[in-house]
Amino acid sequence: APAGVGTRLVCGACAALCVLCAAFAAGLTLGLTSLDEFGLQVLCNRNPDAEMDVDGEVHAKLSARERLLRDQRCARMILPLVSGRFLGDSPRFSRFNPTNSHMLLVTMLLVNSMANEALPLFLDQLVPSWAAIILSVTVVLLFGEILPSAIFTGPHQLELAATLSPTVRVARMVLLPIAGPISLLLDVAVGSHKAEEDRREEMKAMAK
């Protein structure tokens, strides 16, 4: 039997929510994982007052200082999501403490996969099955993958990632029973990336 108006409205809202979740997950997967941990740490350690010592107009120097302070606030919100371990660096939890980088990756991919899988189920209540498949692929590709990836890696990457970081934290906690074990397996299988050691070697090479 054809779905009622109320059912169609609910399915339409759920379909829109699935696209939104897929866009959020796809955009943040690239937007957060492409941020360099060492670069964020350097940004946090920069002295904002040093911006006032450079040559130039006072207004330009004040704007640069405010922009640096804003970027530092964003970097401090993002760093706990991309560096260290989920339960902190305490040795008591070392065996069952996944890295934040793998937790972030697995959580975002799970959200993206669940949204993409659920979308055709809701579209099927609105349009014929063949149209639901075509629409789900097209909509997810354009509005759930390409567009958010371009936006979240654009000029406002840092601000967007910081603004949505609380949502990422909630998603990590909700999906912890699934994302935690998978992240631990990734830590064992591929190891944790030692960004600081790699960066030291790069800096030594550049100094030669």
PDB file of C-alpha atoms in Angstrom:
ATOM      1  CA  ALA A   1       0.000   0.000   0.000  1.00  0.00           C
ATOM      2  CA  PRO A   2       1.237   3.535  -0.712  1.00  0.00           C
ATOM      3  CA  ALA A   3       2.760   5.271   2.266  1.00  0.00           C
ATOM      4  CA  GLY A   4       0.665   7.939   3.964  1.00  0.00           C
ATOM      5  CA  VAL A   5       1.545  11.614   3.993  1.00  0.00           C
ATOM      6  CA  GLY A   6       2.845  11.413   7.552  1.00  0.00           C
ATOM      7  CA  THR A   7       5.040   8.433   6.742  1.00  0.00           C
ATOM      8  CA  ARG A   8       6.413  10.140   3.641  1.00  0.00           C
ATOM      9  CA  LEU A   9       7.255  13.269   5.631  1.00  0.00           C
ATOM     10  CA  VAL A  10       9.058  11.219   8.275  1.00  0.00           C
ATOM     11  CA  CYS A  11      10.963   9.244   5.631  1.00  0.00           C
ATOM     12  CA  GLY A  12      11.881  12.467   3.823  1.00  0.00           C
ATOM     13  CA  ALA A  13      13.213  13.988   7.042  1.00  0.00           C
ATOM     14  CA  CYS A  14      15.168  10.825   7.834  1.00  0.00           C
ATOM     15  CA  ALA A  15      16.609  10.772   4.308  1.00  0.00           C
ATOM     16  CA  ALA A  16      17.735  14.399   4.686  1.00  0.00           C
ATOM     17  CA  LEU A  17      19.264  13.521   8.065  1.00  0.00           C
ATOM     18  CA  CYS A  18      21.169  10.609   6.484  1.00  0.00           C
ATOM     19  CA  VAL A  19      22.617  12.924   3.815  1.00  0.00           C
ATOM     20  CA  LEU A  20      23.567  15.446   6.510  1.00  0.00           C
ATOM     21  CA  CYS A  21      25.281  12.766   8.619  1.00  0.00           C
ATOM     22  CA  ALA A  22      27.129  11.402   5.571  1.00  0.00           C
ATOM     23  CA  ALA A  23      28.276  14.911   4.649  1.00  0.00           C
ATOM     24  CA  PHE A  24      29.384  15.601   8.221  1.00  0.00           C
ATOM     25  CA  ALA A  25      31.330  12.340   8.452  1.00  0.00           C
ATOM     26  CA  ALA A  26      32.945  12.553   5.010  1.00  0.00           C
ATOM     27  CA  GLY A  27      33.926  16.189   5.444  1.00  0.00           C
ATOM     28  CA  LEU A  28      35.362  15.746   8.921  1.00  0.00           C
ATOM     29  CA  THR A  29      37.208  12.565   7.939  1.00  0.00           C
ATOM     30  CA  LEU A  30      39.265  14.617   5.500  1.00  0.00           C
ATOM     31  CA  GLY A  31      39.121  17.871   7.435  1.00  0.00           C
ATOM     32  CA  LEU A  32      40.492  16.427  10.683  1.00  0.00           C
ATOM     33  CA  THR A  33      42.790  13.677   9.463  1.00  0.00           C
ATOM     34  CA  SER A  34      44.523  16.045   7.021  1.00  0.00           C
ATOM     35  CA  LEU A  35      45.502  18.416   9.840  1.00  0.00           C
ATOM     36  CA  ASP A  36      49.113  17.930  10.887  1.00  0.00           C
ATOM     37  CA  GLU A  37      49.524  17.241  14.604  1.00  0.00           C
ATOM     38  CA  PHE A  38      52.961  18.848  14.723  1.00  0.00           C
ATOM     39  CA  GLY A  39      51.686  21.914  12.866  1.00  0.00           C
ATOM     40  CA  LEU A  40      48.844  22.294  15.371  1.00  0.00           C
ATOM     41  CA  GLN A  41      51.280  22.077  18.267  1.00  0.00           C
ATOM     42  CA  VAL A  42      53.527  24.710  16.692  1.00  0.00           C
ATOM     43  CA  LEU A  43      50.484  26.932  16.159  1.00  0.00           C
ATOM     44  CA  CYS A  44      49.503  26.609  19.828  1.00  0.00           C
ATOM     45  CA  ASN A  45      53.042  27.517  20.949  1.00  0.00           C
ATOM     46  CA  ARG A  46      53.354  30.670  18.848  1.00  0.00           C
ATOM     47  CA  ASN A  47      53.493  33.953  20.734  1.00  0.00           C
ATOM     48  CA  PRO A  48      50.623  36.266  19.687  1.00  0.00           C
ATOM     49  CA  ASP A  49      52.509  39.317  20.950  1.00  0.00           C
ATOM     50  CA  ALA A  50      55.238  38.628  18.405  1.00  0.00           C
ATOM     51  CA  GLU A  51      52.804  39.715  15.709  1.00  0.00           C
ATOM     52  CA  MET A  52      53.038  43.241  17.067  1.00  0.00           C
ATOM     53  CA  ASP A  53      56.816  43.341  16.575  1.00  0.00           C
ATOM     54  CA  VAL A  54      56.753  42.962  12.800  1.00  0.00           C
ATOM     55  CA  ASP A  55      56.760  45.957  10.465  1.00  0.00           C
ATOM     56  CA  GLY A  56      53.446  47.199   9.134  1.00  0.00           C
ATOM     57  CA  GLU A  57      50.339  49.139  10.026  1.00  0.00           C
ATOM     58  CA  VAL A  58      48.948  48.827  13.528  1.00  0.00           C
ATOM     59  CA  HIS A  59      45.540  47.727  12.233  1.00  0.00           C
ATOM     60  CA  ALA A  60      47.110  44.951  10.151  1.00  0.00           C
ATOM     61  CA  LYS A  61      49.196  43.768  13.100  1.00  0.00           C
ATOM     62  CA  LEU A  62      46.174  43.729  15.410  1.00  0.00           C
ATOM     63  CA  SER A  63      44.203  41.748  12.828  1.00  0.00           C
ATOM     64  CA  ALA A  64      47.047  39.236  12.500  1.00  0.00           C
ATOM     65  CA  ARG A  65      47.209  38.880  16.283  1.00  0.00           C
ATOM     66  CA  GLU A  66      43.451  38.299  16.566  1.00  0.00           C
ATOM     67  CA  ARG A  67      43.557  35.765  13.738  1.00  0.00           C
ATOM     68  CA  LEU A  68      46.410  33.910  15.442  1.00  0.00           C
ATOM     69  CA  LEU A  69      44.543  33.834  18.767  1.00  0.00           C
ATOM     70  CA  ARG A  70      41.441  32.497  17.004  1.00  0.00           C
ATOM     71  CA  ASP A  71      43.460  29.824  15.220  1.00  0.00           C
ATOM     72  CA  GLN A  72      45.119  28.826  18.487  1.00  0.00           C
ATOM     73  CA  ARG A  73      41.738  28.360  20.162  1.00  0.00           C
ATOM     74  CA  CYS A  74      40.671  26.160  17.265  1.00  0.00           C
ATOM     75  CA  ALA A  75      43.905  24.147  17.373  1.00  0.00           C
ATOM     76  CA  ARG A  76      43.519  23.473  21.114  1.00  0.00           C
ATOM     77  CA  MET A  77      40.025  22.096  20.503  1.00  0.00           C
ATOM     78  CA  ILE A  78      41.220  19.848  17.676  1.00  0.00           C
ATOM     79  CA  LEU A  79      44.467  18.482  19.150  1.00  0.00           C
ATOM     80  CA  PRO A  80      42.818  16.061  21.639  1.00  0.00           C
ATOM     81  CA  LEU A  81      41.006  14.418  18.719  1.00  0.00           C
ATOM     82  CA  VAL A  82      44.062  13.784  16.536  1.00  0.00           C
ATOM     83  CA  SER A  83      46.888  13.219  19.033  1.00  0.00           C
ATOM     84  CA  GLY A  84      47.562  10.974  21.996  1.00  0.00           C
ATOM     85  CA  ARG A  85      45.365   8.122  23.165  1.00  0.00           C
ATOM     86  CA  PHE A  86      41.670   7.877  23.921  1.00  0.00           C
ATOM     87  CA  LEU A  87      42.070   7.237  27.679  1.00  0.00           C
ATOM     88  CA  GLY A  88      45.120   9.444  28.127  1.00  0.00           C
ATOM     89  CA  ASP A  89      48.754   8.424  28.380  1.00  0.00           C
ATOM     90  CA  SER A  90      48.478   6.481  31.632  1.00  0.00           C
ATOM     91  CA  PRO A  91      50.401   3.148  31.409  1.00  0.00           C
ATOM     92  CA  ARG A  92      47.533   1.408  33.253  1.00  0.00           C
ATOM     93  CA  PHE A  93      45.390   1.509  30.105  1.00  0.00           C
ATOM     94  CA  SER A  94      48.153   0.965  27.556  1.00  0.00           C
ATOM     95  CA  ARG A  95      46.815  -2.409  26.311  1.00  0.00           C
ATOM     96  CA  PHE A  96      43.214  -1.272  25.907  1.00  0.00           C
ATOM     97  CA  ASN A  97      43.766   2.349  24.970  1.00  0.00           C
ATOM     98  CA  PRO A  98      43.406   3.060  21.238  1.00  0.00           C
ATOM     99  CA  THR A  99      45.074   6.032  19.598  1.00  0.00           C
ATOM    100  CA  ASN A 100      42.846   9.036  19.003  1.00  0.00           C
ATOM    101  CA  SER A 101      43.783   9.146  15.335  1.00  0.00           C
ATOM    102  CA  HIS A 102      42.407   5.636  14.748  1.00  0.00           C
ATOM    103  CA  MET A 103      39.369   6.297  16.953  1.00  0.00           C
ATOM    104  CA  LEU A 104      38.591   9.381  14.889  1.00  0.00           C
ATOM    105  CA  LEU A 105      39.013   7.577  11.583  1.00  0.00           C
ATOM    106  CA  VAL A 106      36.912   4.544  12.560  1.00  0.00           C
ATOM    107  CA  THR A 107      34.151   6.650  14.149  1.00  0.00           C
ATOM    108  CA  MET A 108      33.758   8.906  11.115  1.00  0.00           C
ATOM    109  CA  LEU A 109      33.783   5.971   8.706  1.00  0.00           C
ATOM    110  CA  LEU A 110      31.147   4.163  10.772  1.00  0.00           C
ATOM    111  CA  VAL A 111      28.883   7.219  10.779  1.00  0.00           C
ATOM    112  CA  ASN A 112      29.373   7.632   7.041  1.00  0.00           C
ATOM    113  CA  SER A 113      28.659   3.958   6.321  1.00  0.00           C
ATOM    114  CA  MET A 114      25.535   3.833   8.480  1.00  0.00           C
ATOM    115  CA  ALA A 115      24.127   6.985   6.864  1.00  0.00           C
ATOM    116  CA  ASN A 116      24.848   5.716   3.347  1.00  0.00           C
ATOM    117  CA  GLU A 117      23.278   2.326   4.063  1.00  0.00           C
ATOM    118  CA  ALA A 118      20.167   3.793   5.680  1.00  0.00           C
ATOM    119  CA  LEU A 119      19.450   6.392   2.982  1.00  0.00           C
ATOM    120  CA  PRO A 120      18.021   3.970   0.335  1.00  0.00           C
ATOM    121  CA  LEU A 121      15.673   2.478   2.942  1.00  0.00           C
ATOM    122  CA  PHE A 122      13.971   5.830   3.463  1.00  0.00           C
ATOM    123  CA  LEU A 123      14.070   6.841  -0.197  1.00  0.00           C
ATOM    124  CA  ASP A 124      12.371   3.553  -1.060  1.00  0.00           C
ATOM    125  CA  GLN A 125       9.263   4.836   0.754  1.00  0.00           C
ATOM    126  CA  LEU A 126       9.203   7.979  -1.391  1.00  0.00           C
ATOM    127  CA  VAL A 127      10.127   6.803  -4.905  1.00  0.00           C
ATOM    128  CA  PRO A 128      10.342   3.487  -6.805  1.00  0.00           C
ATOM    129  CA  SER A 129      13.212   1.182  -5.835  1.00  0.00           C
ATOM    130  CA  TRP A 130      15.228   1.852  -8.994  1.00  0.00           C
ATOM    131  CA  ALA A 131      14.922   5.617  -8.445  1.00  0.00           C
ATOM    132  CA  ALA A 132      15.884   5.223  -4.784  1.00  0.00           C
ATOM    133  CA  ILE A 133      19.149   3.532  -5.794  1.00  0.00           C
ATOM    134  CA  ILE A 134      19.987   6.201  -8.390  1.00  0.00           C
ATOM    135  CA  LEU A 135      19.054   9.043  -6.048  1.00  0.00           C
ATOM    136  CA  SER A 136      20.990   7.632  -3.106  1.00  0.00           C
ATOM    137  CA  VAL A 137      24.166   7.206  -5.168  1.00  0.00           C
ATOM    138  CA  THR A 138      23.856  10.638  -6.799  1.00  0.00           C
ATOM    139  CA  VAL A 139      22.890  12.575  -3.676  1.00  0.00           C
ATOM    140  CA  VAL A 140      25.524  10.919  -1.498  1.00  0.00           C
ATOM    141  CA  LEU A 141      28.245  11.447  -4.103  1.00  0.00           C
ATOM    142  CA  LEU A 142      27.483  15.137  -4.644  1.00  0.00           C
ATOM    143  CA  PHE A 143      26.183  16.352  -1.289  1.00  0.00           C
ATOM    144  CA  GLY A 144      27.613  13.682   1.010  1.00  0.00           C
ATOM    145  CA  GLU A 145      31.119  13.312  -0.392  1.00  0.00           C
ATOM    146  CA  ILE A 146      32.368  15.842  -2.966  1.00  0.00           C
ATOM    147  CA  LEU A 147      30.855  19.066  -1.618  1.00  0.00           C
ATOM    148  CA  PRO A 148      31.628  18.519   2.104  1.00  0.00           C
ATOM    149  CA  SER A 149      35.154  17.316   1.310  1.00  0.00           C
ATOM    150  CA  ALA A 150      35.794  20.526  -0.630  1.00  0.00           C
ATOM    151  CA  ILE A 151      34.306  22.682   2.133  1.00  0.00           C
ATOM    152  CA  PHE A 152      36.043  20.978   5.063  1.00  0.00           C
ATOM    153  CA  THR A 153      39.476  21.169   3.418  1.00  0.00           C
ATOM    154  CA  GLY A 154      38.987  24.764   2.250  1.00  0.00           C
ATOM    155  CA  PRO A 155      40.097  28.093   3.736  1.00  0.00           C
ATOM    156  CA  HIS A 156      37.919  27.646   6.853  1.00  0.00           C
ATOM    157  CA  GLN A 157      39.117  24.114   7.598  1.00  0.00           C
ATOM    158  CA  LEU A 158      40.414  24.912  11.083  1.00  0.00           C
ATOM    159  CA  GLU A 159      37.294  26.814  12.171  1.00  0.00           C
ATOM    160  CA  LEU A 160      34.890  24.167  10.855  1.00  0.00           C
ATOM    161  CA  ALA A 161      36.818  21.316  12.459  1.00  0.00           C
ATOM    162  CA  ALA A 162      36.935  23.130  15.813  1.00  0.00           C
ATOM    163  CA  THR A 163      33.239  24.072  15.685  1.00  0.00           C
ATOM    164  CA  LEU A 164      32.179  20.481  15.072  1.00  0.00           C
ATOM    165  CA  SER A 165      34.709  18.883  17.433  1.00  0.00           C
ATOM    166  CA  PRO A 166      32.139  18.525  20.275  1.00  0.00           C
ATOM    167  CA  THR A 167      29.893  16.559  17.902  1.00  0.00           C
ATOM    168  CA  VAL A 168      32.833  14.298  17.055  1.00  0.00           C
ATOM    169  CA  ARG A 169      33.427  13.673  20.756  1.00  0.00           C
ATOM    170  CA  VAL A 170      29.791  12.653  21.226  1.00  0.00           C
ATOM    171  CA  ALA A 171      29.967  10.341  18.198  1.00  0.00           C
ATOM    172  CA  ARG A 172      33.118   8.705  19.589  1.00  0.00           C
ATOM    173  CA  MET A 173      31.414   7.977  22.904  1.00  0.00           C
ATOM    174  CA  VAL A 174      28.232   6.642  21.277  1.00  0.00           C
ATOM    175  CA  LEU A 175      30.166   4.347  18.932  1.00  0.00           C
ATOM    176  CA  LEU A 176      32.865   3.416  21.451  1.00  0.00           C
ATOM    177  CA  PRO A 177      31.710  -0.229  21.814  1.00  0.00           C
ATOM    178  CA  ILE A 178      32.256  -0.723  18.075  1.00  0.00           C
ATOM    179  CA  ALA A 179      34.956   1.826  17.245  1.00  0.00           C
ATOM    180  CA  GLY A 180      37.132   0.980  20.271  1.00  0.00           C
ATOM    181  CA  PRO A 181      37.920  -2.661  19.409  1.00  0.00           C
ATOM    182  CA  ILE A 182      38.404  -1.852  15.714  1.00  0.00           C
ATOM    183  CA  SER A 183      40.802   0.974  16.616  1.00  0.00           C
ATOM    184  CA  LEU A 184      42.775  -1.349  18.888  1.00  0.00           C
ATOM    185  CA  LEU A 185      43.063  -3.854  16.032  1.00  0.00           C
ATOM    186  CA  LEU A 186      44.325  -1.057  13.770  1.00  0.00           C
ATOM    187  CA  ASP A 187      46.898  -0.050  16.396  1.00  0.00           C
ATOM    188  CA  VAL A 188      48.180  -3.629  16.473  1.00  0.00           C
ATOM    189  CA  ALA A 189      47.999  -4.194  12.720  1.00  0.00           C
ATOM    190  CA  VAL A 190      49.474  -0.940  11.410  1.00  0.00           C
ATOM    191  CA  GLY A 191      50.927   0.609  14.562  1.00  0.00           C
ATOM    192  CA  SER A 192      50.609   4.156  15.832  1.00  0.00           C
ATOM    193  CA  HIS A 193      52.185   6.944  13.828  1.00  0.00           C
ATOM    194  CA  LYS A 194      55.038   8.591  15.737  1.00  0.00           C
ATOM    195  CA  ALA A 195      54.596  12.075  14.317  1.00  0.00           C
ATOM    196  CA  GLU A 196      57.090  13.785  16.633  1.00  0.00           C
ATOM    197  CA  GLU A 197      59.956  11.439  15.782  1.00  0.00           C
ATOM    198  CA  ASP A 198      59.228  11.723  12.071  1.00  0.00           C
ATOM    199  CA  ARG A 199      59.093  15.505  12.303  1.00  0.00           C
ATOM    200  CA  ARG A 200      62.419  15.650  14.148  1.00  0.00           C
ATOM    201  CA  GLU A 201      64.037  13.726  11.339  1.00  0.00           C
ATOM    202  CA  GLU A 202      62.482  16.060   8.774  1.00  0.00           C
ATOM    203  CA  MET A 203      63.771  19.102  10.639  1.00  0.00           C
ATOM    204  CA  LYS A 204      67.247  17.600  10.830  1.00  0.00           C
ATOM    205  CA  ALA A 205      67.186  16.940   7.096  1.00  0.00           C
ATOM    206  CA  MET A 206      66.082  20.516   6.374  1.00  0.00           C
ATOM    207  CA  ALA A 207      68.862  21.911   8.569  1.00  0.00           C
ATOM    208  CA  LYS A 208      71.562  20.132   6.560  1.00  0.00           C
TER     209      LYS A 208
END
